[in-house]
Short mmCIF file of C-alpha atoms in Angstrom, two decimals:
data_model
loop_
_atom_site.label_atom_id
_atom_site.label_comp_id
_atom_site.label_asym_id
_atom_site.label_seq_id
_atom_site.Cartn_x
_atom_site.Cartn_y
_atom_site.Cartn_z
CA UNK A 872 132.09 109.95 189.87
CA UNK A 873 134.09 110.80 186.77
CA UNK A 874 131.52 109.02 184.59
CA UNK A 875 128.70 111.00 186.13
CA UNK A 876 130.49 114.29 185.48
CA UNK A 877 131.21 113.17 181.90
CA UNK A 878 127.51 112.51 181.31
CA UNK A 879 126.54 115.74 183.02
CA UNK A 880 128.74 117.83 180.72
CA UNK A 881 128.53 115.97 177.42
CA UNK A 882 124.96 114.72 177.32
CA UNK A 883 123.47 118.22 176.86
CA UNK A 884 126.11 118.93 174.20
CA UNK A 885 125.22 115.71 172.39
CA UNK A 886 121.51 116.59 172.51
CA UNK A 887 122.26 120.06 171.14
CA UNK A 888 124.32 118.63 168.26
CA UNK A 889 121.62 116.08 167.48
CA UNK A 890 118.96 118.81 167.42
CA UNK A 891 121.15 120.90 165.12
CA UNK A 892 121.60 117.92 162.82
CA UNK A 893 117.83 117.34 162.68
CA UNK A 894 117.19 121.01 161.79
CA UNK A 895 119.80 120.97 159.01
CA UNK A 896 118.52 117.63 157.70
CA UNK A 897 114.94 118.85 157.74
CA UNK A 898 115.82 122.04 155.87
CA UNK A 899 117.66 120.05 153.20
CA UNK A 900 114.71 117.87 152.19
CA UNK A 901 112.17 120.68 152.49
CA UNK A 902 113.69 122.39 149.45
CA UNK A 903 111.61 122.28 146.28
CA UNK A 904 113.53 121.90 143.01
CA UNK A 905 112.21 121.86 139.45
CA UNK A 906 114.10 119.23 137.48
CA UNK A 907 112.47 120.10 134.16
CA UNK A 908 109.22 121.10 132.47
CA UNK A 909 107.70 120.43 129.07
CA UNK A 910 105.23 122.72 127.32
CA UNK A 911 102.86 121.11 124.83
CA UNK A 912 102.94 122.05 121.16
CA UNK A 913 99.93 120.67 119.25
CA UNK A 914 100.24 119.58 115.64
CA UNK A 915 100.27 122.22 112.88
CA UNK A 916 96.81 121.15 111.64
CA UNK A 917 95.32 122.74 114.76
CA UNK A 918 96.58 126.29 114.13
CA UNK A 919 93.91 128.94 114.45
CA UNK A 920 94.67 132.18 112.63
CA UNK A 921 92.41 135.24 112.49
CA UNK A 922 90.85 134.17 109.19
CA UNK A 923 89.88 130.79 110.58
CA UNK A 924 88.58 132.48 113.76
CA UNK A 925 86.23 134.44 111.51
CA UNK A 926 85.06 131.20 109.91
CA UNK A 927 84.35 129.65 113.31
CA UNK A 928 82.40 132.75 114.34
CA UNK A 929 80.38 132.70 111.10
CA UNK A 930 79.43 129.06 111.76
CA UNK A 931 77.78 130.00 115.06
CA UNK A 932 74.03 129.73 114.57
CA UNK A 933 72.88 131.79 117.55
CA UNK A 934 74.84 134.99 116.92
CA UNK A 935 73.32 138.16 115.55
CA UNK A 936 75.05 140.89 113.57
CA UNK A 937 76.07 142.81 116.70
CA UNK A 938 77.58 139.69 118.26
CA UNK A 939 79.52 138.96 115.06
CA UNK A 940 80.98 142.47 115.09
CA UNK A 941 81.80 142.20 118.80
CA UNK A 942 83.65 138.90 118.43
CA UNK A 943 85.55 139.89 115.29
CA UNK A 944 86.68 143.10 117.00
CA UNK A 945 87.72 141.16 120.10
CA UNK A 946 89.59 138.53 118.06
CA UNK A 947 91.67 141.30 116.47
CA UNK A 948 92.27 143.37 119.65
CA UNK A 949 92.75 140.53 122.17
CA UNK A 950 96.49 140.31 121.54
CA UNK A 951 96.45 136.71 120.28
CA UNK A 952 98.68 135.85 117.33
CA UNK A 953 98.07 134.08 114.05
CA UNK A 954 99.39 130.65 115.05
CA UNK A 955 97.66 129.71 118.28
CA UNK A 956 96.07 126.26 118.58
CA UNK A 957 92.45 125.16 118.84
CA UNK A 958 90.93 121.78 119.84
CA UNK A 959 90.08 119.31 117.08
CA UNK A 960 86.34 119.97 117.28
CA UNK A 961 86.92 123.56 116.07
CA UNK A 962 89.06 122.39 113.19
CA UNK A 963 86.44 119.83 112.15
CA UNK A 964 83.51 122.22 112.58
CA UNK A 965 81.87 120.33 115.46
CA UNK A 966 81.94 122.97 118.19
CA UNK A 967 78.13 122.83 118.50
CA UNK A 968 78.10 119.11 119.33
CA UNK A 969 81.44 117.85 120.69
CA UNK A 970 81.45 114.33 122.13
CA UNK A 971 82.76 113.13 125.46
CA UNK A 972 85.40 111.19 123.53
CA UNK A 973 86.61 114.47 121.98
CA UNK A 974 87.24 115.92 125.43
CA UNK A 975 89.18 112.88 126.62
CA UNK A 976 91.19 112.75 123.40
CA UNK A 977 92.21 116.40 123.89
CA UNK A 978 93.63 115.45 127.29
CA UNK A 979 95.34 112.27 126.16
CA UNK A 980 97.12 113.94 123.24
CA UNK A 981 98.77 116.26 125.74
CA UNK A 982 99.42 113.59 128.41
CA UNK A 983 101.14 111.15 126.11
CA UNK A 984 103.29 113.83 124.52
CA UNK A 985 104.47 116.15 127.30
CA UNK A 986 104.68 113.70 130.22
CA UNK A 987 106.68 111.29 128.08
CA UNK A 988 109.10 114.05 127.06
CA UNK A 989 109.69 115.53 130.51
CA UNK A 990 110.45 112.10 132.01
CA UNK A 991 112.69 111.21 129.09
CA UNK A 992 114.71 114.43 129.48
CA UNK A 993 115.26 113.91 133.22
CA UNK A 994 115.80 110.16 133.18
CA UNK A 995 113.00 109.74 135.74
CA UNK A 996 110.81 106.72 135.02
CA UNK A 997 107.06 106.58 135.75
CA UNK A 998 107.80 104.12 138.56
CA UNK A 999 109.94 106.78 140.26
CA UNK A 1000 107.03 109.24 140.63
CA UNK A 1001 105.79 109.43 144.24
CA UNK A 1002 103.23 112.24 143.88
CA UNK A 1003 101.02 113.17 140.93
CA UNK A 1004 99.11 116.48 140.96
CA UNK A 1005 96.84 117.35 138.05
CA UNK A 1006 94.84 120.53 137.58
CA UNK A 1007 92.34 121.06 134.77
CA UNK A 1008 89.91 124.00 134.53
CA UNK A 1009 86.56 122.36 133.74
CA UNK A 1010 86.68 118.61 133.13
CA UNK A 1011 86.03 115.93 135.72
CA UNK A 1012 85.64 112.44 134.19
CA UNK A 1013 85.45 109.14 136.04
CA UNK A 1014 87.90 107.50 136.43
CA UNK A 1015 89.80 110.69 137.08
CA UNK A 1016 92.43 112.07 134.74
CA UNK A 1017 95.15 111.15 137.24
CA UNK A 1018 93.93 107.54 137.08
CA UNK A 1019 94.19 107.62 133.29
CA UNK A 1020 97.80 108.79 133.55
CA UNK A 1021 98.64 106.12 136.12
CA UNK A 1022 97.04 103.44 133.96
CA UNK A 1023 98.87 104.51 130.81
CA UNK A 1024 102.31 104.80 132.43
CA UNK A 1025 101.80 101.87 134.87
CA UNK A 1026 102.87 103.88 137.91
CA UNK A 1027 103.28 102.42 141.41
CA UNK A 1028 100.38 101.33 143.61
CA UNK A 1029 101.41 103.64 146.46
CA UNK A 1030 101.55 106.85 144.40
CA UNK A 1031 99.72 109.78 145.99
CA UNK A 1032 97.39 111.61 143.59
CA UNK A 1033 95.59 114.96 143.67
CA UNK A 1034 93.04 115.78 140.96
CA UNK A 1035 92.07 119.48 140.97
CA UNK A 1036 89.29 121.05 138.89
CA UNK A 1037 87.67 124.48 138.75
CA UNK A 1038 90.80 126.33 139.93
CA UNK A 1039 91.09 128.44 136.77
CA UNK A 1040 94.18 130.09 135.36
CA UNK A 1041 95.97 130.15 138.71
CA UNK A 1042 95.83 126.39 139.28
CA UNK A 1043 99.43 125.67 138.32
CA UNK A 1044 100.87 127.50 141.32
CA UNK A 1045 98.26 125.87 143.58
CA UNK A 1046 99.60 122.50 142.42
CA UNK A 1047 103.18 123.61 143.10
CA UNK A 1048 102.08 124.67 146.59
CA UNK A 1049 100.61 121.21 147.24
CA UNK A 1050 103.92 119.63 146.26
CA UNK A 1051 105.83 122.12 148.41
CA UNK A 1052 103.68 121.17 151.43
CA UNK A 1053 104.27 117.45 150.84
CA UNK A 1054 108.03 118.02 150.62
CA UNK A 1055 107.99 119.56 154.10
CA UNK A 1056 106.91 116.25 155.64
CA UNK A 1057 108.45 113.60 153.34
CA UNK A 1058 112.03 112.92 152.25
CA UNK A 1059 113.25 111.87 148.81
CA UNK A 1060 110.08 112.53 146.83
CA UNK A 1061 109.62 112.99 143.09
CA UNK A 1062 106.45 114.85 142.10
CA UNK A 1063 104.82 115.36 138.71
CA UNK A 1064 102.54 118.36 138.17
CA UNK A 1065 100.33 118.19 135.06
CA UNK A 1066 98.50 121.29 133.81
CA UNK A 1067 96.32 120.88 130.69
CA UNK A 1068 93.78 123.28 129.22
CA UNK A 1069 90.37 121.72 128.46
CA UNK A 1070 88.35 123.51 125.77
CA UNK A 1071 86.45 120.84 123.85
CA UNK A 1072 83.54 120.30 126.23
CA UNK A 1073 83.39 123.91 127.41
CA UNK A 1074 82.53 125.73 124.18
CA UNK A 1075 79.70 128.24 124.63
CA UNK A 1076 77.08 128.13 121.86
CA UNK A 1077 74.89 131.04 122.96
CA UNK A 1078 74.99 134.79 122.31
CA UNK A 1079 75.63 136.31 125.76
CA UNK A 1080 78.56 138.69 125.21
CA UNK A 1081 80.11 138.12 128.63
CA UNK A 1082 80.22 134.38 127.87
CA UNK A 1083 81.13 134.21 124.16
CA UNK A 1084 84.25 136.23 125.01
CA UNK A 1085 85.87 133.13 126.54
CA UNK A 1086 85.60 131.34 123.17
CA UNK A 1087 87.98 133.93 121.71
CA UNK A 1088 90.43 134.25 124.60
CA UNK A 1089 91.48 130.68 125.41
CA UNK A 1090 93.63 128.32 123.35
CA UNK A 1091 94.90 124.73 123.58
CA UNK A 1092 98.02 124.01 125.58
CA UNK A 1093 99.45 122.37 128.67
CA UNK A 1094 102.60 121.73 130.66
CA UNK A 1095 104.16 118.90 132.67
CA UNK A 1096 106.54 119.86 135.50
CA UNK A 1097 108.80 117.44 137.36
CA UNK A 1098 109.83 118.44 140.91
CA UNK A 1099 111.92 116.83 143.64
CA UNK A 1100 113.34 117.38 147.13
CA UNK A 1101 116.08 114.75 146.75
CA UNK A 1102 119.49 116.09 147.68
CA UNK A 1103 121.08 113.70 145.19
CA UNK A 1104 119.19 115.34 142.31
CA UNK A 1105 119.54 119.02 143.24
CA UNK A 1106 122.55 119.49 140.94
CA UNK A 1107 120.36 118.43 138.00
CA UNK A 1108 117.62 120.95 138.85
CA UNK A 1109 117.06 124.11 136.83
CA UNK A 1110 114.97 126.11 139.32
CA UNK A 1111 114.57 126.27 143.08
CA UNK A 1112 111.37 127.53 144.70
CA UNK A 1113 112.08 130.33 147.18
CA UNK A 1114 108.56 131.26 148.32
CA UNK A 1115 104.92 131.08 147.24
CA UNK A 1116 101.93 133.17 148.32
CA UNK A 1117 98.24 132.46 147.65
CA UNK A 1118 95.42 134.99 147.97
CA UNK A 1119 91.73 134.04 147.76
CA UNK A 1120 88.91 136.61 147.58
CA UNK A 1121 86.10 134.07 147.35
CA UNK A 1122 84.38 135.60 150.38
CA UNK A 1123 83.79 138.82 148.42
CA UNK A 1124 80.69 138.43 146.26
CA UNK A 1125 81.86 140.89 143.61
CA UNK A 1126 85.18 139.08 143.13
CA UNK A 1127 83.56 135.64 143.30
CA UNK A 1128 81.09 136.44 140.51
CA UNK A 1129 83.54 138.24 138.22
CA UNK A 1130 84.81 135.05 136.60
CA UNK A 1131 82.42 132.10 136.84
CA UNK A 1132 80.94 129.19 134.90
CA UNK A 1133 77.17 129.61 134.71
CA UNK A 1134 74.09 129.34 132.47
CA UNK A 1135 72.65 132.00 130.21
CA UNK A 1136 68.96 132.94 130.01
CA UNK A 1137 67.94 129.72 128.22
CA UNK A 1138 70.21 127.30 130.07
CA UNK A 1139 73.30 127.13 127.84
CA UNK A 1140 76.44 126.70 129.97
CA UNK A 1141 79.35 129.07 129.46
CA UNK A 1142 82.10 130.96 131.24
CA UNK A 1143 81.06 134.46 132.32
CA UNK A 1144 83.70 137.22 132.40
CA UNK A 1145 82.18 140.20 134.21
CA UNK A 1146 82.85 143.91 133.80
CA UNK A 1147 84.17 144.04 137.36
CA UNK A 1148 86.93 141.54 136.55
CA UNK A 1149 89.70 144.20 136.25
CA UNK A 1150 88.78 145.51 139.70
CA UNK A 1151 88.91 141.97 141.14
CA UNK A 1152 92.34 141.44 139.57
CA UNK A 1153 93.69 144.70 141.01
CA UNK A 1154 92.46 144.05 144.54
CA UNK A 1155 93.64 140.44 144.62
CA UNK A 1156 97.08 141.40 143.29
CA UNK A 1157 97.40 144.23 145.83
CA UNK A 1158 96.63 141.92 148.76
CA UNK A 1159 98.92 139.21 147.40
CA UNK A 1160 101.87 141.55 146.95
CA UNK A 1161 101.45 142.94 150.47
CA UNK A 1162 102.34 139.47 151.75
CA UNK A 1163 104.91 138.56 149.09
CA UNK A 1164 106.93 141.80 149.00
CA UNK A 1165 108.60 141.45 152.44
CA UNK A 1166 109.66 137.93 151.46
CA UNK A 1167 111.42 138.84 148.21
CA UNK A 1168 112.54 142.50 148.40
CA UNK A 1169 115.59 143.84 150.27
CA UNK A 1170 115.04 145.71 153.52
CA UNK A 1171 116.42 148.95 152.06
CA UNK A 1172 113.69 148.98 149.39
CA UNK A 1173 110.96 148.29 151.95
CA UNK A 1174 112.24 151.11 154.20
CA UNK A 1175 112.49 153.48 151.25
CA UNK A 1176 108.92 152.66 150.19
CA UNK A 1177 107.63 153.13 153.76
CA UNK A 1178 109.27 156.56 154.05
CA UNK A 1179 108.11 157.74 150.62
CA UNK A 1180 104.56 156.47 151.31
CA UNK A 1181 104.47 158.32 154.64
CA UNK A 1182 105.64 161.56 153.05
CA UNK A 1183 103.12 161.15 150.22
CA UNK A 1184 100.29 160.55 152.66
CA UNK A 1185 101.39 163.45 154.88
CA UNK A 1186 101.50 165.84 151.90
CA UNK A 1187 98.43 164.49 150.18
CA UNK A 1188 96.35 167.54 150.99
CA UNK A 1189 98.85 169.98 149.47
CA UNK A 1190 99.77 167.93 146.38
CA UNK A 1191 97.56 167.81 143.31
CA UNK A 1192 97.71 164.69 141.17
CA UNK A 1193 100.90 163.44 142.81
CA UNK A 1194 101.94 160.00 141.60
CA UNK A 1195 101.38 157.20 144.08
CA UNK A 1196 104.71 155.64 145.20
CA UNK A 1197 105.51 152.18 143.86
CA UNK A 1198 107.69 149.40 145.19
CA UNK A 1199 110.71 148.75 142.98
CA UNK A 1200 110.34 145.02 142.42
CA UNK A 1201 113.44 145.01 140.24
CA UNK A 1202 115.49 145.51 143.41
CA UNK A 1203 114.74 141.88 144.35
CA UNK A 1204 113.63 140.31 141.06
CA UNK A 1205 115.54 139.78 137.81
CA UNK A 1206 112.77 138.46 135.56
CA UNK A 1207 108.97 138.65 135.49
CA UNK A 1208 106.81 135.73 134.37
CA UNK A 1209 103.28 137.11 133.94
CA UNK A 1210 100.11 135.17 133.16
CA UNK A 1211 98.99 135.78 129.56
CA UNK A 1212 95.39 136.59 130.44
CA UNK A 1213 95.18 139.12 127.63
CA UNK A 1214 96.88 142.28 126.40
CA UNK A 1215 95.04 144.44 128.95
CA UNK A 1216 96.06 142.12 131.82
CA UNK A 1217 99.73 142.17 130.83
CA UNK A 1218 99.78 145.94 130.36
CA UNK A 1219 97.93 146.50 133.64
CA UNK A 1220 100.37 144.37 135.65
CA UNK A 1221 103.28 146.07 133.94
CA UNK A 1222 101.97 149.50 134.89
CA UNK A 1223 101.25 148.45 138.48
CA UNK A 1224 104.75 147.02 138.98
CA UNK A 1225 106.59 149.67 136.98
CA UNK A 1226 107.92 147.20 134.40
CA UNK A 1227 109.60 147.98 131.09
CA UNK A 1228 108.86 146.59 127.63
CA UNK A 1229 111.82 144.25 128.10
CA UNK A 1230 110.20 142.82 131.25
CA UNK A 1231 106.83 142.36 129.53
CA UNK A 1232 108.19 140.98 126.26
CA UNK A 1233 108.02 137.26 127.25
CA UNK A 1234 104.33 137.47 128.19
CA UNK A 1235 103.44 139.58 125.15
CA UNK A 1236 105.33 137.32 122.77
CA UNK A 1237 103.78 134.18 124.22
CA UNK A 1238 100.31 135.68 123.86
CA UNK A 1239 100.65 137.43 120.53
CA UNK A 1240 103.52 136.75 118.18
CA UNK A 1241 104.17 133.21 119.29
CA UNK A 1242 102.06 130.09 118.96
CA UNK A 1243 100.16 129.73 122.19
CA UNK A 1244 97.95 132.61 123.34
CA UNK A 1245 96.15 132.27 126.68
CA UNK A 1246 96.48 128.61 127.67
CA UNK A 1247 95.01 129.17 131.13
CA UNK A 1248 97.07 127.74 134.04
CA UNK A 1249 99.88 126.47 131.82
CA UNK A 1250 100.57 129.90 130.27
CA UNK A 1251 103.17 130.76 132.94
CA UNK A 1252 105.37 127.90 131.77
CA UNK A 1253 105.21 129.00 128.14
CA UNK A 1254 106.37 132.45 129.26
CA UNK A 1255 109.16 130.83 131.30
CA UNK A 1256 110.12 128.71 128.31
CA UNK A 1257 110.38 131.79 126.12
CA UNK A 1258 112.73 133.49 128.59
CA UNK A 1259 114.90 130.43 128.91
CA UNK A 1260 115.05 129.92 125.14
CA UNK A 1261 116.17 133.56 124.79
CA UNK A 1262 118.97 132.71 127.29
CA UNK A 1263 117.98 135.48 129.67
CA UNK A 1264 118.89 133.57 132.83
CA UNK A 1265 122.17 133.23 134.67
CA UNK A 1266 122.75 131.22 137.82
CA UNK A 1267 121.20 132.86 140.87
CA UNK A 1268 118.71 135.00 138.93
CA UNK A 1269 115.31 135.36 140.58
CA UNK A 1270 112.12 134.83 138.56
CA UNK A 1271 108.81 136.24 139.78
CA UNK A 1272 105.60 134.46 138.67
CA UNK A 1273 102.09 135.83 139.08
CA UNK A 1274 98.75 134.44 137.93
CA UNK A 1275 95.02 134.95 138.47
CA UNK A 1276 92.10 132.54 138.52
CA UNK A 1277 88.39 132.11 139.10
CA UNK A 1278 87.36 132.21 142.70
CA UNK A 1279 88.77 134.94 142.71
CA UNK A 1280 92.45 134.07 143.25
CA UNK A 1281 95.87 135.63 142.84
CA UNK A 1282 98.88 133.34 143.32
CA UNK A 1283 102.52 134.30 143.01
CA UNK A 1284 105.93 132.81 143.69
CA UNK A 1285 109.65 133.39 143.36
CA UNK A 1286 112.07 130.91 141.76
CA UNK A 1287 115.83 131.13 141.55
CA UNK A 1288 117.65 129.88 138.47
CA UNK A 1289 119.64 126.99 139.84
CA UNK A 1290 121.78 125.73 136.97
CA UNK A 1291 122.36 126.27 133.27
CA UNK A 1292 121.60 123.58 130.72
CA UNK A 1293 121.34 122.98 127.01
CA UNK A 1294 117.80 124.16 126.43
CA UNK A 1295 115.36 122.28 124.25
CA UNK A 1296 111.78 123.51 124.07
CA UNK A 1297 108.90 124.24 121.76
CA UNK A 1298 110.18 127.82 121.54
CA UNK A 1299 113.74 127.26 120.45
CA UNK A 1300 113.29 127.12 116.67
CA UNK A 1301 111.17 130.30 116.62
CA UNK A 1302 113.01 132.59 119.02
CA UNK A 1303 115.25 134.34 116.41
CA UNK A 1304 112.07 135.61 114.73
CA UNK A 1305 110.77 137.18 117.94
CA UNK A 1306 113.32 139.81 118.85
CA UNK A 1307 111.01 142.85 118.61
CA UNK A 1308 108.37 143.49 121.27
CA UNK A 1309 105.01 144.64 119.95
CA UNK A 1310 103.26 147.65 121.43
#
């Protein structure tokens, strides 16, 4: 009888404790930590200053005088600096007839440099990688690029790979989201995210203005990011992912066609940037932030915004030209990591979020005064590297990332700075020269 009473009282308690243990254990391995990241710095021979840009433009056989003027004006006003990097085919004057080998070589130069460095810095060997996610804008060879990486580094047979193409400038956060989802169902996983920019085989040789613009905007670059959900490694991590939100407006024809790879009138393939692109960016960002804001901002700020918005709407008829209320993102965010899509993109996001020159400096410097320009999906990590090299972070700081991509997509996330470290990046030696933000 005593045994029966013992079981009656203590068995439910045991079950409750076991359930509590499972919840705590599950939450521990569902965390997503960034151990390190490595941005790619091409060799100095591949620098592309404004003078050389003019030479590349003059070499184009299909451009008329008006197109020359348009491109030269855009090259000057785009916000790109004098020391960005171009693929080898531009340097060697072969942009009209690049080879397949040129495209693969562009990828391998990045793979064998940045992946090697990020694994060396963390002490993680290729055999320790459980998941490999690669995203590249417009290159899909066979075997896949992930297979080339596995072959070179002799990774394990049971590694899980994801090879993404066509995701545009927002692909990096999509890859992080894939890793985050895997971490929710698997313990003790190391994941490698690889984000290169592929330009060699995607050069447009025609004279359609909406398509030749891409030749001026994008530059060579890439980043390798090493993530884990291992509790044993969390003290070595530098960032912890708090939340990530993805917005896709592909169902809207206007947004879908605003940024798309297509053919011109005589069949030459290029990347079309439409006049309605700014509108697509604005709408996608608005919908994305509607979901993200409650996740990252304090309740007091959300209540304040709701009250001010109600009053503004109520008094709309009696007010003339009243400013629309804005959420104060600085109430929940310490640093802003903005995609370097161009000077207009950076300025537009800054205005929409009410950011200062200090907040926008990392994106502007990465685009203009530094060496990288718009490197598509990897540009966020160059901006992050700039901020870290300037020693802006302290433990617990929250970093907001936002990017846009063809489709049309807007993806954003929030990281917290997890631990300080001795920083070593492609930015470090140049940071003292970049203390003044350009306007």
